[in-house]
């Protein structure tokens, strides 16, 4: 076997696929997922070994400064996703279908998914909803596009809820969530995100379905965890729900680096003789 062939085989073997995620669940190995929206961050978290990168519509909040996820467009999501794809070697890249690009009907959902896959090179799409989106999931999966579901707190429905509080605390909503998870699995979803629901309910869902269940604010008894990168690195400061663990304080580091630079420029310390031509 030539070196070139070896290289191809080993780099392929390293790639995270939807099947790898299923195997991870079967083996009890937890899945680590984070959001990213640009080339540089995607490259860093891929190099750090993240399993799944979500190009979330949270880009609407953390990249564009909107209050909700609703304003972000399909073109903007494709731009973010294509940037992420250029930065990665092995992570699986999943892209959110933005609000208003799939709820109309299953043909619209399929067309939006095809645009994401074709124009960004992403590996899968994610959609919010249960029984309401089953027809779309079936149609997208039958076109060969892997779909990740998203239940519990669904930020695209914030104006229906009126608040970002924990979902499915009452039995009626909890029962619907379990039944929705089963329907999403039956329709062919390869994984489901559960956002901000009681840990006991999330555990029950993870034990009920065979596909991986990835939680955010859903406790530890699920198959993996996802956080918004800007939140866990401490770039966003004002958002601090109970489920968020911070792994850095980049806001302070960025501000002190920039302050030091301003000081150096104003005091004529920068650039010095070694920093010029
Ligand atoms: O858009 C996003 O970042 C998400 C995660 C919170 C799961 O959907």
CSV table of C-alpha atoms and ligand atoms in Angstrom, one decimal:
chain,number,residue,atom,x,y,z
A,1,UNK,CA,0.0,0.0,0.0
A,2,UNK,CA,1.4,3.4,-0.9
A,3,UNK,CA,1.9,6.1,1.7
A,4,UNK,CA,-0.7,8.2,-0.1
A,5,UNK,CA,-3.3,5.3,0.3
A,6,UNK,CA,-2.3,4.9,3.9
A,7,UNK,CA,-2.8,8.5,4.6
A,8,UNK,CA,-6.2,8.5,2.9
A,9,UNK,CA,-7.4,5.5,4.9
A,10,UNK,CA,-6.2,6.8,8.2
A,11,UNK,CA,-7.5,10.3,7.8
A,12,UNK,CA,-10.9,8.7,6.8
A,13,UNK,CA,-10.8,6.5,9.8
A,14,UNK,CA,-10.5,9.5,12.1
A,15,UNK,CA,-13.6,11.2,10.8
A,16,UNK,CA,-16.7,11.4,13.1
A,17,UNK,CA,-19.8,10.2,11.2
A,18,UNK,CA,-23.3,9.6,12.3
A,19,UNK,CA,-22.5,5.9,12.6
A,20,UNK,CA,-19.6,6.7,14.9
A,21,UNK,CA,-22.0,8.6,17.2
A,22,UNK,CA,-24.3,5.6,17.3
A,23,UNK,CA,-21.4,3.4,18.2
A,24,UNK,CA,-20.3,5.8,20.9
A,25,UNK,CA,-23.8,5.6,22.5
A,26,UNK,CA,-23.7,1.8,22.3
A,27,UNK,CA,-20.3,1.8,24.0
A,28,UNK,CA,-21.3,4.3,26.6
A,29,UNK,CA,-18.8,6.9,25.4
A,30,UNK,CA,-20.1,10.4,25.8
A,31,UNK,CA,-20.3,12.7,22.8
A,32,UNK,CA,-18.9,16.2,23.1
A,33,UNK,CA,-20.5,18.9,20.9
A,34,UNK,CA,-19.9,22.7,20.7
A,35,UNK,CA,-21.1,25.4,18.4
A,36,UNK,CA,-18.9,27.3,16.0
A,37,UNK,CA,-19.6,29.8,13.3
A,38,UNK,CA,-16.3,30.7,11.7
A,39,UNK,CA,-13.1,29.2,10.3
A,40,UNK,CA,-10.7,30.1,13.1
A,41,UNK,CA,-12.8,28.8,16.0
A,42,UNK,CA,-13.8,25.7,14.1
A,43,UNK,CA,-10.2,24.9,13.4
A,44,UNK,CA,-9.2,25.2,17.0
A,45,UNK,CA,-12.1,23.1,18.4
A,46,UNK,CA,-11.6,20.5,15.7
A,47,UNK,CA,-7.9,20.3,16.6
A,48,UNK,CA,-8.8,20.0,20.3
A,49,UNK,CA,-10.8,16.9,19.3
A,50,UNK,CA,-14.5,17.9,19.5
A,51,UNK,CA,-16.8,15.2,18.1
A,52,UNK,CA,-19.5,17.4,16.7
A,53,UNK,CA,-19.6,21.0,15.7
A,54,UNK,CA,-23.0,22.7,15.5
A,55,UNK,CA,-23.3,25.7,13.3
A,56,UNK,CA,-26.2,26.8,15.5
A,57,UNK,CA,-28.7,29.5,14.7
A,58,UNK,CA,-27.4,30.9,18.0
A,59,UNK,CA,-25.1,32.7,15.6
A,60,UNK,CA,-28.0,35.1,15.4
A,61,UNK,CA,-27.3,36.0,19.0
A,62,UNK,CA,-23.6,35.6,19.5
A,63,UNK,CA,-22.3,36.6,16.1
A,64,UNK,CA,-24.9,39.1,14.9
A,65,UNK,CA,-26.2,40.5,18.2
A,66,UNK,CA,-29.9,39.8,17.7
A,67,UNK,CA,-32.0,39.2,20.8
A,68,UNK,CA,-33.5,35.9,19.3
A,69,UNK,CA,-32.5,33.3,16.8
A,70,UNK,CA,-35.3,34.2,14.5
A,71,UNK,CA,-33.7,36.9,12.2
A,72,UNK,CA,-30.8,34.8,10.9
A,73,UNK,CA,-31.3,33.8,7.2
A,74,UNK,CA,-30.5,30.7,5.2
A,75,UNK,CA,-27.8,32.6,3.3
A,76,UNK,CA,-26.2,33.7,6.5
A,77,UNK,CA,-26.2,30.2,7.9
A,78,UNK,CA,-24.6,28.8,4.7
A,79,UNK,CA,-21.9,31.5,5.0
A,80,UNK,CA,-21.1,30.5,8.6
A,81,UNK,CA,-21.3,26.7,7.8
A,82,UNK,CA,-19.0,27.0,4.8
A,83,UNK,CA,-16.5,28.9,6.9
A,84,UNK,CA,-16.6,26.2,9.6
A,85,UNK,CA,-16.2,23.4,7.0
A,86,UNK,CA,-13.0,25.0,5.8
A,87,UNK,CA,-11.5,24.8,9.3
A,88,UNK,CA,-12.2,21.2,10.2
A,89,UNK,CA,-10.5,17.8,9.6
A,90,UNK,CA,-12.5,15.3,11.6
A,91,UNK,CA,-15.5,16.7,13.4
A,92,UNK,CA,-19.0,16.1,12.2
A,93,UNK,CA,-20.6,19.4,11.2
A,94,UNK,CA,-24.3,19.9,11.8
A,95,UNK,CA,-26.1,23.0,10.6
A,96,UNK,CA,-29.3,24.5,12.0
A,97,UNK,CA,-32.1,25.1,9.5
A,98,UNK,CA,-33.0,28.7,10.4
A,99,UNK,CA,-36.5,29.9,11.4
A,100,UNK,CA,-38.8,30.2,8.4
A,101,UNK,CA,-36.9,27.9,6.1
A,102,UNK,CA,-38.6,24.6,6.9
A,103,UNK,CA,-41.9,25.1,8.8
A,104,UNK,CA,-43.9,25.9,5.6
A,105,UNK,CA,-43.9,22.4,4.2
A,106,UNK,CA,-41.6,19.4,3.6
A,107,UNK,CA,-40.6,20.5,0.1
A,108,UNK,CA,-39.4,23.8,1.5
A,109,UNK,CA,-37.6,21.9,4.3
A,110,UNK,CA,-35.9,19.7,1.7
A,111,UNK,CA,-34.9,22.6,-0.5
A,112,UNK,CA,-33.4,24.5,2.4
A,113,UNK,CA,-31.5,21.3,3.5
A,114,UNK,CA,-30.1,20.7,0.0
A,115,UNK,CA,-28.9,24.3,-0.2
A,116,UNK,CA,-27.0,23.9,3.1
A,117,UNK,CA,-25.4,20.6,2.1
A,118,UNK,CA,-24.5,21.8,-1.5
A,119,UNK,CA,-23.4,25.3,-0.7
A,120,UNK,CA,-21.5,24.8,2.6
A,121,UNK,CA,-20.3,21.2,2.4
A,122,UNK,CA,-21.9,20.4,5.8
A,123,UNK,CA,-22.6,16.9,6.9
A,124,UNK,CA,-26.1,17.1,8.5
A,125,UNK,CA,-28.9,19.5,9.4
A,126,UNK,CA,-30.8,20.1,12.6
A,127,UNK,CA,-34.4,21.1,13.0
A,128,UNK,CA,-36.5,22.1,16.0
A,129,UNK,CA,-39.8,20.3,16.6
A,130,UNK,CA,-41.5,16.9,17.0
A,131,UNK,CA,-44.6,15.5,15.4
A,132,UNK,CA,-45.1,18.8,13.4
A,133,UNK,CA,-41.9,18.2,11.4
A,134,UNK,CA,-42.0,14.4,10.9
A,135,UNK,CA,-43.0,14.6,7.2
A,136,UNK,CA,-40.1,17.0,6.6
A,137,UNK,CA,-37.6,14.7,8.4
A,138,UNK,CA,-38.8,11.7,6.3
A,139,UNK,CA,-38.3,13.7,3.1
A,140,UNK,CA,-34.9,15.1,4.0
A,141,UNK,CA,-33.6,11.7,5.2
A,142,UNK,CA,-34.9,10.0,2.1
A,143,UNK,CA,-32.8,12.5,0.1
A,144,UNK,CA,-29.7,11.1,1.9
A,145,UNK,CA,-29.3,14.1,4.3
A,146,UNK,CA,-28.8,13.2,8.0
A,147,UNK,CA,-31.1,15.0,10.4
A,148,UNK,CA,-30.6,15.9,14.0
A,149,UNK,CA,-33.8,16.7,16.0
A,150,UNK,CA,-34.2,19.3,18.7
A,151,UNK,CA,-36.8,19.1,21.5
A,152,UNK,CA,-37.5,20.7,24.8
A,153,UNK,CA,-36.8,24.4,24.8
A,154,UNK,CA,-36.9,25.4,21.2
A,155,UNK,CA,-35.6,29.0,20.9
A,156,UNK,CA,-37.2,29.5,17.4
A,157,UNK,CA,-40.6,29.2,19.3
A,158,UNK,CA,-39.7,31.8,22.0
A,159,UNK,CA,-42.6,34.1,21.1
A,160,UNK,CA,-45.0,31.1,21.7
A,161,UNK,CA,-43.4,30.3,25.1
A,162,UNK,CA,-42.8,33.9,26.1
A,163,UNK,CA,-39.9,32.9,28.3
A,164,UNK,CA,-36.7,30.8,28.3
A,165,UNK,CA,-37.7,28.8,31.4
A,166,UNK,CA,-37.2,25.0,31.8
A,167,UNK,CA,-39.7,23.1,29.6
A,168,UNK,CA,-41.7,19.8,30.1
A,169,UNK,CA,-41.9,20.0,33.9
A,170,UNK,CA,-45.6,19.1,33.6
A,171,UNK,CA,-46.6,15.5,32.6
A,172,UNK,CA,-48.6,16.5,29.5
A,173,UNK,CA,-45.6,18.3,27.9
A,174,UNK,CA,-43.2,15.6,29.1
A,175,UNK,CA,-45.3,12.8,27.6
A,176,UNK,CA,-45.5,14.7,24.3
A,177,UNK,CA,-41.7,15.1,24.4
A,178,UNK,CA,-41.1,11.4,24.8
A,179,UNK,CA,-43.5,10.6,22.0
A,180,UNK,CA,-41.9,13.2,19.8
A,181,UNK,CA,-38.5,11.7,20.4
A,182,UNK,CA,-39.7,8.2,19.4
A,183,UNK,CA,-41.3,9.7,16.2
A,184,UNK,CA,-38.1,11.5,15.3
A,185,UNK,CA,-36.1,8.3,15.8
A,186,UNK,CA,-38.6,6.4,13.6
A,187,UNK,CA,-38.5,9.0,10.9
A,188,UNK,CA,-34.7,8.5,10.7
A,189,UNK,CA,-33.1,11.2,12.8
A,190,UNK,CA,-29.5,10.2,13.8
A,191,UNK,CA,-29.5,12.1,17.1
A,192,UNK,CA,-31.7,14.5,19.2
A,193,UNK,CA,-30.7,17.6,21.1
A,194,UNK,CA,-32.7,18.1,24.3
A,195,UNK,CA,-32.6,21.6,25.6
A,196,UNK,CA,-33.4,22.8,29.2
A,197,UNK,CA,-35.7,20.0,30.5
A,198,UNK,CA,-35.6,18.1,33.8
A,199,UNK,CA,-32.7,15.7,34.0
A,200,UNK,CA,-34.9,12.7,34.9
A,201,UNK,CA,-37.0,13.2,31.7
A,202,UNK,CA,-33.9,13.5,29.6
A,203,UNK,CA,-32.5,10.3,31.1
A,204,UNK,CA,-35.8,8.6,30.2
A,205,UNK,CA,-35.6,9.8,26.6
A,206,UNK,CA,-32.0,8.6,26.3
A,207,UNK,CA,-33.0,5.2,27.6
A,208,UNK,CA,-36.0,5.0,25.3
A,209,UNK,CA,-34.4,5.7,22.0
A,210,UNK,CA,-31.4,4.0,20.4
A,211,UNK,CA,-30.0,7.2,18.8
A,212,UNK,CA,-27.8,9.5,20.7
A,213,UNK,CA,-29.4,12.1,22.9
A,214,UNK,CA,-27.3,15.2,23.4
A,215,UNK,CA,-28.3,17.6,26.2
A,216,UNK,CA,-27.9,21.2,27.0
A,217,UNK,CA,-29.3,21.9,30.5
A,218,UNK,CA,-30.7,18.4,30.5
A,219,UNK,CA,-28.4,16.7,33.1
A,220,UNK,CA,-25.7,14.1,32.8
A,221,UNK,CA,-27.6,11.0,32.1
A,222,UNK,CA,-27.8,11.5,28.4
A,223,UNK,CA,-25.4,10.5,25.6
A,224,UNK,CA,-23.5,13.7,25.2
A,225,UNK,CA,-23.4,17.4,25.9
A,226,UNK,CA,-23.5,20.6,23.8
A,227,UNK,CA,-22.8,24.2,24.8
A,228,UNK,CA,-22.5,27.4,22.9
A,229,UNK,CA,-18.8,28.1,22.5
A,230,UNK,CA,-19.0,31.8,23.3
A,231,UNK,CA,-20.8,31.0,26.5
A,232,UNK,CA,-18.4,28.3,27.7
A,233,UNK,CA,-15.3,30.3,26.9
A,234,UNK,CA,-16.7,33.3,28.7
A,235,UNK,CA,-16.9,35.6,25.7
A,236,UNK,CA,-20.6,36.3,26.4
A,237,UNK,CA,-20.9,37.7,30.0
A,238,UNK,CA,-24.5,38.5,30.6
A,239,UNK,CA,-25.8,35.0,30.0
A,240,UNK,CA,-25.3,32.6,32.9
A,241,UNK,CA,-28.0,29.9,33.3
A,242,UNK,CA,-27.4,27.2,35.9
A,243,UNK,CA,-26.4,24.6,33.2
A,244,UNK,CA,-23.6,26.7,31.9
A,245,UNK,CA,-20.1,25.8,33.0
A,246,UNK,CA,-17.4,28.3,32.0
A,247,UNK,CA,-14.1,27.0,30.8
A,248,UNK,CA,-12.5,30.4,30.3
A,249,UNK,CA,-12.9,34.1,30.8
A,250,UNK,CA,-12.0,35.3,27.3
A,251,UNK,CA,-14.0,38.5,27.7
A,252,UNK,CA,-11.6,39.8,30.3
A,253,UNK,CA,-8.5,38.4,28.5
A,254,UNK,CA,-9.6,40.1,25.2
A,255,UNK,CA,-10.4,43.4,27.0
A,256,UNK,CA,-7.1,43.5,28.9
A,257,UNK,CA,-5.1,42.6,25.7
A,258,UNK,CA,-6.9,45.4,23.8
A,259,UNK,CA,-6.3,47.9,26.7
A,260,UNK,CA,-2.6,47.0,26.7
A,261,UNK,CA,-2.4,47.5,22.9
A,262,UNK,CA,-4.2,50.9,23.2
A,263,UNK,CA,-1.8,52.0,25.9
A,264,UNK,CA,1.3,50.9,23.9
A,265,UNK,CA,0.1,52.7,20.8
A,266,UNK,CA,-0.7,55.9,22.6
A,267,UNK,CA,2.5,55.9,24.6
A,268,UNK,CA,4.6,55.3,21.4
A,269,UNK,CA,5.8,52.0,22.8
A,270,UNK,CA,4.4,50.1,19.8
A,271,UNK,CA,5.9,49.5,17.3
A,272,UNK,CA,9.5,49.4,18.5
A,273,UNK,CA,12.6,49.2,16.4
A,274,UNK,CA,12.3,45.4,16.1
A,275,UNK,CA,8.7,45.6,14.9
A,276,UNK,CA,9.4,47.6,11.8
A,277,UNK,CA,11.1,47.2,8.4
B,1,LIG,O1,-28.3,27.2,18.1
B,1,LIG,C1,-27.7,26.6,19.0
B,1,LIG,O2,-26.6,26.9,19.5
B,1,LIG,C2,-28.4,25.4,19.5
B,1,LIG,C3,-27.8,24.8,20.7
B,1,LIG,C4,-28.2,25.6,21.9
B,1,LIG,C5,-28.2,23.3,20.9
B,1,LIG,O3,-29.4,24.9,19.0
